[in-house]
Amino acid sequence: MTGGLAAALLPVVENSGAIWVGSSGRVRDGHQKGPFAEIEALGSGAIATLDLPAAHYGGYYEGFANSALWPALHSRSDLIRVSRDDYVSYREVNAFMARALMRFRKDQTAFWVQDYHFLALGAELRDLGVDDPIGFFLHTPWPVATVMQGVPNHRELVTAMLAYDLLGFQTGEDCQNFLAYAGGELGLTVEDGVVISQNGRTRCEVFPIGIDAEKFAQYAAKSASHPDVSRLRRSLNGERLAIGVDRLDYSKGLVNRISAFDRLWTEHPQFARSISLLQIANPSRGAIEAYGNLQNDVARLVSDVNGRHGEVDWTPIRYLNKGFSQAVLAGLYRTAQVGVVTPLHDGMNLVAKEYVAAQNPADPGVLVLSKFAGAANELDTALLVNPHDIDGMARAIAVAAAMPLTERKMRWEAMMNKLRGHTIQQWSADFVAELEKCRTEKHAVAPLAAQPPQALRWLKSAISGVRLI
Ligand SMILES: O=P(O)(O)OC[C@H]1O[C@H](O[C@H]2O[C@H](CO)[C@@H](O)[C@H](O)[C@H]2O)[C@H](O)[C@@H](O)[C@@H]1O
Ligand SMILES: O=c1ccn([C@@H]2O[C@H](COP(=O)(O)OP(=O)(O)O)[C@@H](O)[C@H]2O)c(=O)[nH]1
């Protein structure tokens, strides 16, 4: 099962010829012998997976990346837990990955680094003498400067990010927050979205990530025969269904969402038995205390709400701690008349987009979407809610469940047009084109379009994405 980043990038590798270098999910100590990396072909590209250094993995992944950066990036300074050693491990793993990448480098390579696990990877590559274009895309939000200041070594880390030629963000707000930090906290010159530092020029731009909407529409149209989908449909007996699909992460707002359903069934008892919630909550980062606590809190709340509102023949919330393939998810999305995507803060949220893409055009469901998800910028004809306002969410769910067909179609068509116009393929092509411009600007060579097609093909095949799989 995958998170949004992996789900989004696999098709890019498949179609572009890029080599995606990431973690194998295994660790090894320095003395172990064996192959350095496993490489597997994927379409016209390849996936290379590496074992990361055992001594630093915990401090890097559960430590600095997911107990300092992730909470800060989602504006949850209260959840930052970090030791000095965690930062050392984070930098060690970034340096390890840089050394590994040197083995994949050829003439005219360009590097595209993915996400907050590798903020300092560009700087490590520069230290190894790399002069090729290096871009970075942040899949999460970037917070205001006062929150970033809560991250140990924040100045050193953001300074390291300025080794990248191009920094991509999900939203204008994230990009502005970063530029404000660079100008205010680091005192650097910022001109037209470019930060000027001793490393040179770093262009900051917005590239909202998209999905393959047609693929989801096709999956959904074909999904009715899948046993999970058909069993769900049979079990509903004419009752309406709302669906939530999330990693079990505090950024996803699960406690508030379930409280909103509780409020709906309490304040508007006519909705008891007439709408239930299917909540898929895929366990994530379970070794971190905040995630273990969340898992307990959500399970307790679900049990409490089901205990109070349930009947012998009606379960208000079906709560599943497991993942499904996207082909099955598409069928589950299409079965639900209401999609509830109510994170407290989210870089984009691909589930929101997938829910829309999977709907039946003749009878589409309604998306209830947090205004704090990056997706709300594009999906602005969803019912936008404040996830801290439990009453407001309960009201929006009631409105969604009762919305007439003409209004549902109008809202859905507007969202679907946006999804078709901003696909995942377009997202990666836009980023790569901008990165190619950096090479041109840096070395003042002839524009790539004027070079022989073979050179262009070679550049494309040399792009390397780097992240944890
Ligand atoms: O690998 P995990 O620790 O299980 O986490 C899964 C991924 O979560 C985050 O996804 C982000 O990227 C999505 C696509 O751009 C975006 O829609 C979402 O809002 C973000 O939260 C994380 O950034 C990834 O690195 C993880 O793989
Ligand atoms: O059981 C599941 C739950 C989720 N996903 C996929 O995981 C991604 C979640 O991405 P999102 O941006 O919503 O959140 P993230 O987990 O990356 O923060 C989506 O593409 C989902 O289709 C999946 O394949 N199976």
mmCIF file with all atom_site columns, N, CA and C in Angstrom, residues 162-196:
data_model
loop_
_atom_site.group_PDB
_atom_site.id
_atom_site.type_symbol
_atom_site.label_atom_id
_atom_site.label_alt_id
_atom_site.label_comp_id
_atom_site.label_asym_id
_atom_site.label_entity_id
_atom_site.label_seq_id
_atom_site.pdbx_PDB_ins_code
_atom_site.Cartn_x
_atom_site.Cartn_y
_atom_site.Cartn_z
_atom_site.occupancy
_atom_site.B_iso_or_equiv
_atom_site.pdbx_formal_charge
_atom_site.auth_seq_id
_atom_site.auth_comp_id
_atom_site.auth_asym_id
_atom_site.auth_atom_id
_atom_site.pdbx_PDB_model_num
ATOM 1   N N  . LEU A 1 162 ? 18.994 26.018 0.023  1.00 0.00 ? 162 LEU A N  1
ATOM 2   C CA . LEU A 1 162 ? 19.293 26.995 -1.031 1.00 0.00 ? 162 LEU A CA 1
ATOM 3   C C  . LEU A 1 162 ? 20.364 26.496 -1.998 1.00 0.00 ? 162 LEU A C  1
ATOM 4   N N  . ALA A 1 163 ? 20.836 25.262 -1.769 1.00 0.00 ? 163 ALA A N  1
ATOM 5   C CA . ALA A 1 163 ? 21.707 24.632 -2.771 1.00 0.00 ? 163 ALA A CA 1
ATOM 6   C C  . ALA A 1 163 ? 20.888 24.133 -3.964 1.00 0.00 ? 163 ALA A C  1
ATOM 7   N N  . TYR A 1 164 ? 19.566 24.005 -3.771 1.00 0.00 ? 164 TYR A N  1
ATOM 8   C CA . TYR A 1 164 ? 18.715 23.588 -4.893 1.00 0.00 ? 164 TYR A CA 1
ATOM 9   C C  . TYR A 1 164 ? 18.564 24.748 -5.879 1.00 0.00 ? 164 TYR A C  1
ATOM 10  N N  . ASP A 1 165 ? 18.448 24.409 -7.154 1.00 0.00 ? 165 ASP A N  1
ATOM 11  C CA . ASP A 1 165 ? 18.178 25.442 -8.163 1.00 0.00 ? 165 ASP A CA 1
ATOM 12  C C  . ASP A 1 165 ? 16.701 25.800 -8.181 1.00 0.00 ? 165 ASP A C  1
ATOM 13  N N  . LEU A 1 166 ? 15.872 24.796 -7.905 1.00 0.00 ? 166 LEU A N  1
ATOM 14  C CA . LEU A 1 166 ? 14.427 25.006 -8.012 1.00 0.00 ? 166 LEU A CA 1
ATOM 15  C C  . LEU A 1 166 ? 13.746 24.351 -6.818 1.00 0.00 ? 166 LEU A C  1
ATOM 16  N N  . LEU A 1 167 ? 12.899 25.121 -6.130 1.00 0.00 ? 167 LEU A N  1
ATOM 17  C CA . LEU A 1 167 ? 12.101 24.573 -5.020 1.00 0.00 ? 167 LEU A CA 1
ATOM 18  C C  . LEU A 1 167 ? 10.627 24.639 -5.428 1.00 0.00 ? 167 LEU A C  1
ATOM 19  N N  . GLY A 1 168 ? 9.954  23.488 -5.403 1.00 0.00 ? 168 GLY A N  1
ATOM 20  C CA . GLY A 1 168 ? 8.537  23.439 -5.777 1.00 0.00 ? 168 GLY A CA 1
ATOM 21  C C  . GLY A 1 168 ? 7.669  23.261 -4.543 1.00 0.00 ? 168 GLY A C  1
ATOM 22  N N  . PHE A 1 169 ? 6.536  23.974 -4.521 1.00 0.00 ? 169 PHE A N  1
ATOM 23  C CA . PHE A 1 169 ? 5.585  23.898 -3.405 1.00 0.00 ? 169 PHE A CA 1
ATOM 24  C C  . PHE A 1 169 ? 4.202  23.559 -3.945 1.00 0.00 ? 169 PHE A C  1
ATOM 25  N N  . GLN A 1 170 ? 3.341  23.074 -3.032 1.00 0.00 ? 170 GLN A N  1
ATOM 26  C CA . GLN A 1 170 ? 1.972  22.704 -3.434 1.00 0.00 ? 170 GLN A CA 1
ATOM 27  C C  . GLN A 1 170 ? 1.074  23.926 -3.625 1.00 0.00 ? 170 GLN A C  1
ATOM 28  N N  . THR A 1 171 ? 1.273  24.970 -2.796 1.00 0.00 ? 171 THR A N  1
ATOM 29  C CA . THR A 1 171 ? 0.360  26.127 -2.858 1.00 0.00 ? 171 THR A CA 1
ATOM 30  C C  . THR A 1 171 ? 1.137  27.443 -2.792 1.00 0.00 ? 171 THR A C  1
ATOM 31  N N  . GLY A 1 172 ? 0.467  28.512 -3.202 1.00 0.00 ? 172 GLY A N  1
ATOM 32  C CA . GLY A 1 172 ? 1.059  29.845 -3.133 1.00 0.00 ? 172 GLY A CA 1
ATOM 33  C C  . GLY A 1 172 ? 1.401  30.225 -1.698 1.00 0.00 ? 172 GLY A C  1
ATOM 34  N N  . GLU A 1 173 ? 0.555  29.799 -0.751 1.00 0.00 ? 173 GLU A N  1
ATOM 35  C CA . GLU A 1 173 ? 0.798  30.142 0.650  1.00 0.00 ? 173 GLU A CA 1
ATOM 36  C C  . GLU A 1 173 ? 2.096  29.489 1.152  1.00 0.00 ? 173 GLU A C  1
ATOM 37  N N  . ASP A 1 174 ? 2.312  28.211 0.786  1.00 0.00 ? 174 ASP A N  1
ATOM 38  C CA . ASP A 1 174 ? 3.540  27.518 1.199  1.00 0.00 ? 174 ASP A CA 1
ATOM 39  C C  . ASP A 1 174 ? 4.759  28.246 0.634  1.00 0.00 ? 174 ASP A C  1
ATOM 40  N N  . CYS A 1 175 ? 4.668  28.608 -0.630 1.00 0.00 ? 175 CYS A N  1
ATOM 41  C CA . CYS A 1 175 ? 5.783  29.261 -1.310 1.00 0.00 ? 175 CYS A CA 1
ATOM 42  C C  . CYS A 1 175 ? 6.065  30.630 -0.655 1.00 0.00 ? 175 CYS A C  1
ATOM 43  N N  . GLN A 1 176 ? 4.995  31.374 -0.379 1.00 0.00 ? 176 GLN A N  1
ATOM 44  C CA . GLN A 1 176 ? 5.159  32.696 0.253  1.00 0.00 ? 176 GLN A CA 1
ATOM 45  C C  . GLN A 1 176 ? 5.772  32.553 1.642  1.00 0.00 ? 176 GLN A C  1
ATOM 46  N N  . ASN A 1 177 ? 5.330  31.547 2.394  1.00 0.00 ? 177 ASN A N  1
ATOM 47  C CA . ASN A 1 177 ? 5.892  31.330 3.735  1.00 0.00 ? 177 ASN A CA 1
ATOM 48  C C  . ASN A 1 177 ? 7.390  31.062 3.653  1.00 0.00 ? 177 ASN A C  1
ATOM 49  N N  . PHE A 1 178 ? 7.788  30.272 2.652  1.00 0.00 ? 178 PHE A N  1
ATOM 50  C CA . PHE A 1 178 ? 9.218  29.974 2.510  1.00 0.00 ? 178 PHE A CA 1
ATOM 51  C C  . PHE A 1 178 ? 10.001 31.249 2.166  1.00 0.00 ? 178 PHE A C  1
ATOM 52  N N  . LEU A 1 179 ? 9.466  32.009 1.225  1.00 0.00 ? 179 LEU A N  1
ATOM 53  C CA . LEU A 1 179 ? 10.164 33.234 0.806  1.00 0.00 ? 179 LEU A CA 1
ATOM 54  C C  . LEU A 1 179 ? 10.259 34.225 1.974  1.00 0.00 ? 179 LEU A C  1
ATOM 55  N N  . ALA A 1 180 ? 9.189  34.289 2.783  1.00 0.00 ? 180 ALA A N  1
ATOM 56  C CA . ALA A 1 180 ? 9.196  35.200 3.932  1.00 0.00 ? 180 ALA A CA 1
ATOM 57  C C  . ALA A 1 180 ? 10.266 34.765 4.933  1.00 0.00 ? 180 ALA A C  1
ATOM 58  N N  . TYR A 1 181 ? 10.437 33.444 5.109  1.00 0.00 ? 181 TYR A N  1
ATOM 59  C CA . TYR A 1 181 ? 11.479 32.942 6.016  1.00 0.00 ? 181 TYR A CA 1
ATOM 60  C C  . TYR A 1 181 ? 12.856 33.333 5.474  1.00 0.00 ? 181 TYR A C  1
ATOM 61  N N  . ALA A 1 182 ? 13.062 33.114 4.184  1.00 0.00 ? 182 ALA A N  1
ATOM 62  C CA . ALA A 1 182 ? 14.377 33.397 3.588  1.00 0.00 ? 182 ALA A CA 1
ATOM 63  C C  . ALA A 1 182 ? 14.706 34.884 3.710  1.00 0.00 ? 182 ALA A C  1
ATOM 64  N N  . GLY A 1 183 ? 13.688 35.724 3.451  1.00 0.00 ? 183 GLY A N  1
ATOM 65  C CA . GLY A 1 183 ? 13.918 37.175 3.525  1.00 0.00 ? 183 GLY A CA 1
ATOM 66  C C  . GLY A 1 183 ? 14.052 37.647 4.960  1.00 0.00 ? 183 GLY A C  1
ATOM 67  N N  . GLY A 1 184 ? 13.140 37.181 5.840  1.00 0.00 ? 184 GLY A N  1
ATOM 68  C CA . GLY A 1 184 ? 13.098 37.670 7.219  1.00 0.00 ? 184 GLY A CA 1
ATOM 69  C C  . GLY A 1 184 ? 14.134 36.995 8.106  1.00 0.00 ? 184 GLY A C  1
ATOM 70  N N  . GLU A 1 185 ? 14.027 35.684 8.255  1.00 0.00 ? 185 GLU A N  1
ATOM 71  C CA . GLU A 1 185 ? 14.898 34.961 9.202  1.00 0.00 ? 185 GLU A CA 1
ATOM 72  C C  . GLU A 1 185 ? 16.355 34.903 8.709  1.00 0.00 ? 185 GLU A C  1
ATOM 73  N N  . LEU A 1 186 ? 16.541 34.705 7.402  1.00 0.00 ? 186 LEU A N  1
ATOM 74  C CA . LEU A 1 186 ? 17.926 34.587 6.897  1.00 0.00 ? 186 LEU A CA 1
ATOM 75  C C  . LEU A 1 186 ? 18.442 35.914 6.345  1.00 0.00 ? 186 LEU A C  1
ATOM 76  N N  . GLY A 1 187 ? 17.563 36.882 6.227  1.00 0.00 ? 187 GLY A N  1
ATOM 77  C CA . GLY A 1 187 ? 17.988 38.218 5.762  1.00 0.00 ? 187 GLY A CA 1
ATOM 78  C C  . GLY A 1 187 ? 18.492 38.224 4.324  1.00 0.00 ? 187 GLY A C  1
ATOM 79  N N  . LEU A 1 188 ? 17.974 37.319 3.508  1.00 0.00 ? 188 LEU A N  1
ATOM 80  C CA . LEU A 1 188 ? 18.457 37.227 2.122  1.00 0.00 ? 188 LEU A CA 1
ATOM 81  C C  . LEU A 1 188 ? 17.603 38.082 1.182  1.00 0.00 ? 188 LEU A C  1
ATOM 82  N N  . THR A 1 189 ? 18.144 38.384 0.027  1.00 0.00 ? 189 THR A N  1
ATOM 83  C CA . THR A 1 189 ? 17.391 39.130 -0.980 1.00 0.00 ? 189 THR A CA 1
ATOM 84  C C  . THR A 1 189 ? 16.451 38.168 -1.702 1.00 0.00 ? 189 THR A C  1
ATOM 85  N N  . VAL A 1 190 ? 15.202 38.601 -1.836 1.00 0.00 ? 190 VAL A N  1
ATOM 86  C CA . VAL A 1 190 ? 14.207 37.802 -2.561 1.00 0.00 ? 190 VAL A CA 1
ATOM 87  C C  . VAL A 1 190 ? 13.659 38.674 -3.683 1.00 0.00 ? 190 VAL A C  1
ATOM 88  N N  . GLU A 1 191 ? 13.804 38.200 -4.922 1.00 0.00 ? 191 GLU A N  1
ATOM 89  C CA . GLU A 1 191 ? 13.354 38.992 -6.083 1.00 0.00 ? 191 GLU A CA 1
ATOM 90  C C  . GLU A 1 191 ? 12.511 38.116 -6.988 1.00 0.00 ? 191 GLU A C  1
ATOM 91  N N  . ASP A 1 192 ? 11.251 38.479 -7.198 1.00 0.00 ? 192 ASP A N  1
ATOM 92  C CA . ASP A 1 192 ? 10.369 37.732 -8.108 1.00 0.00 ? 192 ASP A CA 1
ATOM 93  C C  . ASP A 1 192 ? 10.421 36.227 -7.881 1.00 0.00 ? 192 ASP A C  1
ATOM 94  N N  . GLY A 1 193 ? 10.293 35.809 -6.648 1.00 0.00 ? 193 GLY A N  1
ATOM 95  C CA . GLY A 1 193 ? 10.265 34.369 -6.363 1.00 0.00 ? 193 GLY A CA 1
ATOM 96  C C  . GLY A 1 193 ? 11.627 33.705 -6.391 1.00 0.00 ? 193 GLY A C  1
ATOM 97  N N  . VAL A 1 194 ? 12.709 34.493 -6.487 1.00 0.00 ? 194 VAL A N  1
ATOM 98  C CA . VAL A 1 194 ? 14.057 33.910 -6.495 1.00 0.00 ? 194 VAL A CA 1
ATOM 99  C C  . VAL A 1 194 ? 14.789 34.369 -5.228 1.00 0.00 ? 194 VAL A C  1
ATOM 100 N N  . VAL A 1 195 ? 15.363 33.395 -4.496 1.00 0.00 ? 195 VAL A N  1
ATOM 101 C CA . VAL A 1 195 ? 16.163 33.740 -3.314 1.00 0.00 ? 195 VAL A CA 1
ATOM 102 C C  . VAL A 1 195 ? 17.621 33.793 -3.744 1.00 0.00 ? 195 VAL A C  1
ATOM 103 N N  . ILE A 1 196 ? 18.285 34.896 -3.381 1.00 0.00 ? 196 ILE A N  1
ATOM 104 C CA . ILE A 1 196 ? 19.693 35.028 -3.767 1.00 0.00 ? 196 ILE A CA 1
ATOM 105 C C  . ILE A 1 196 ? 20.535 34.808 -2.515 1.00 0.00 ? 196 ILE A C  1
#
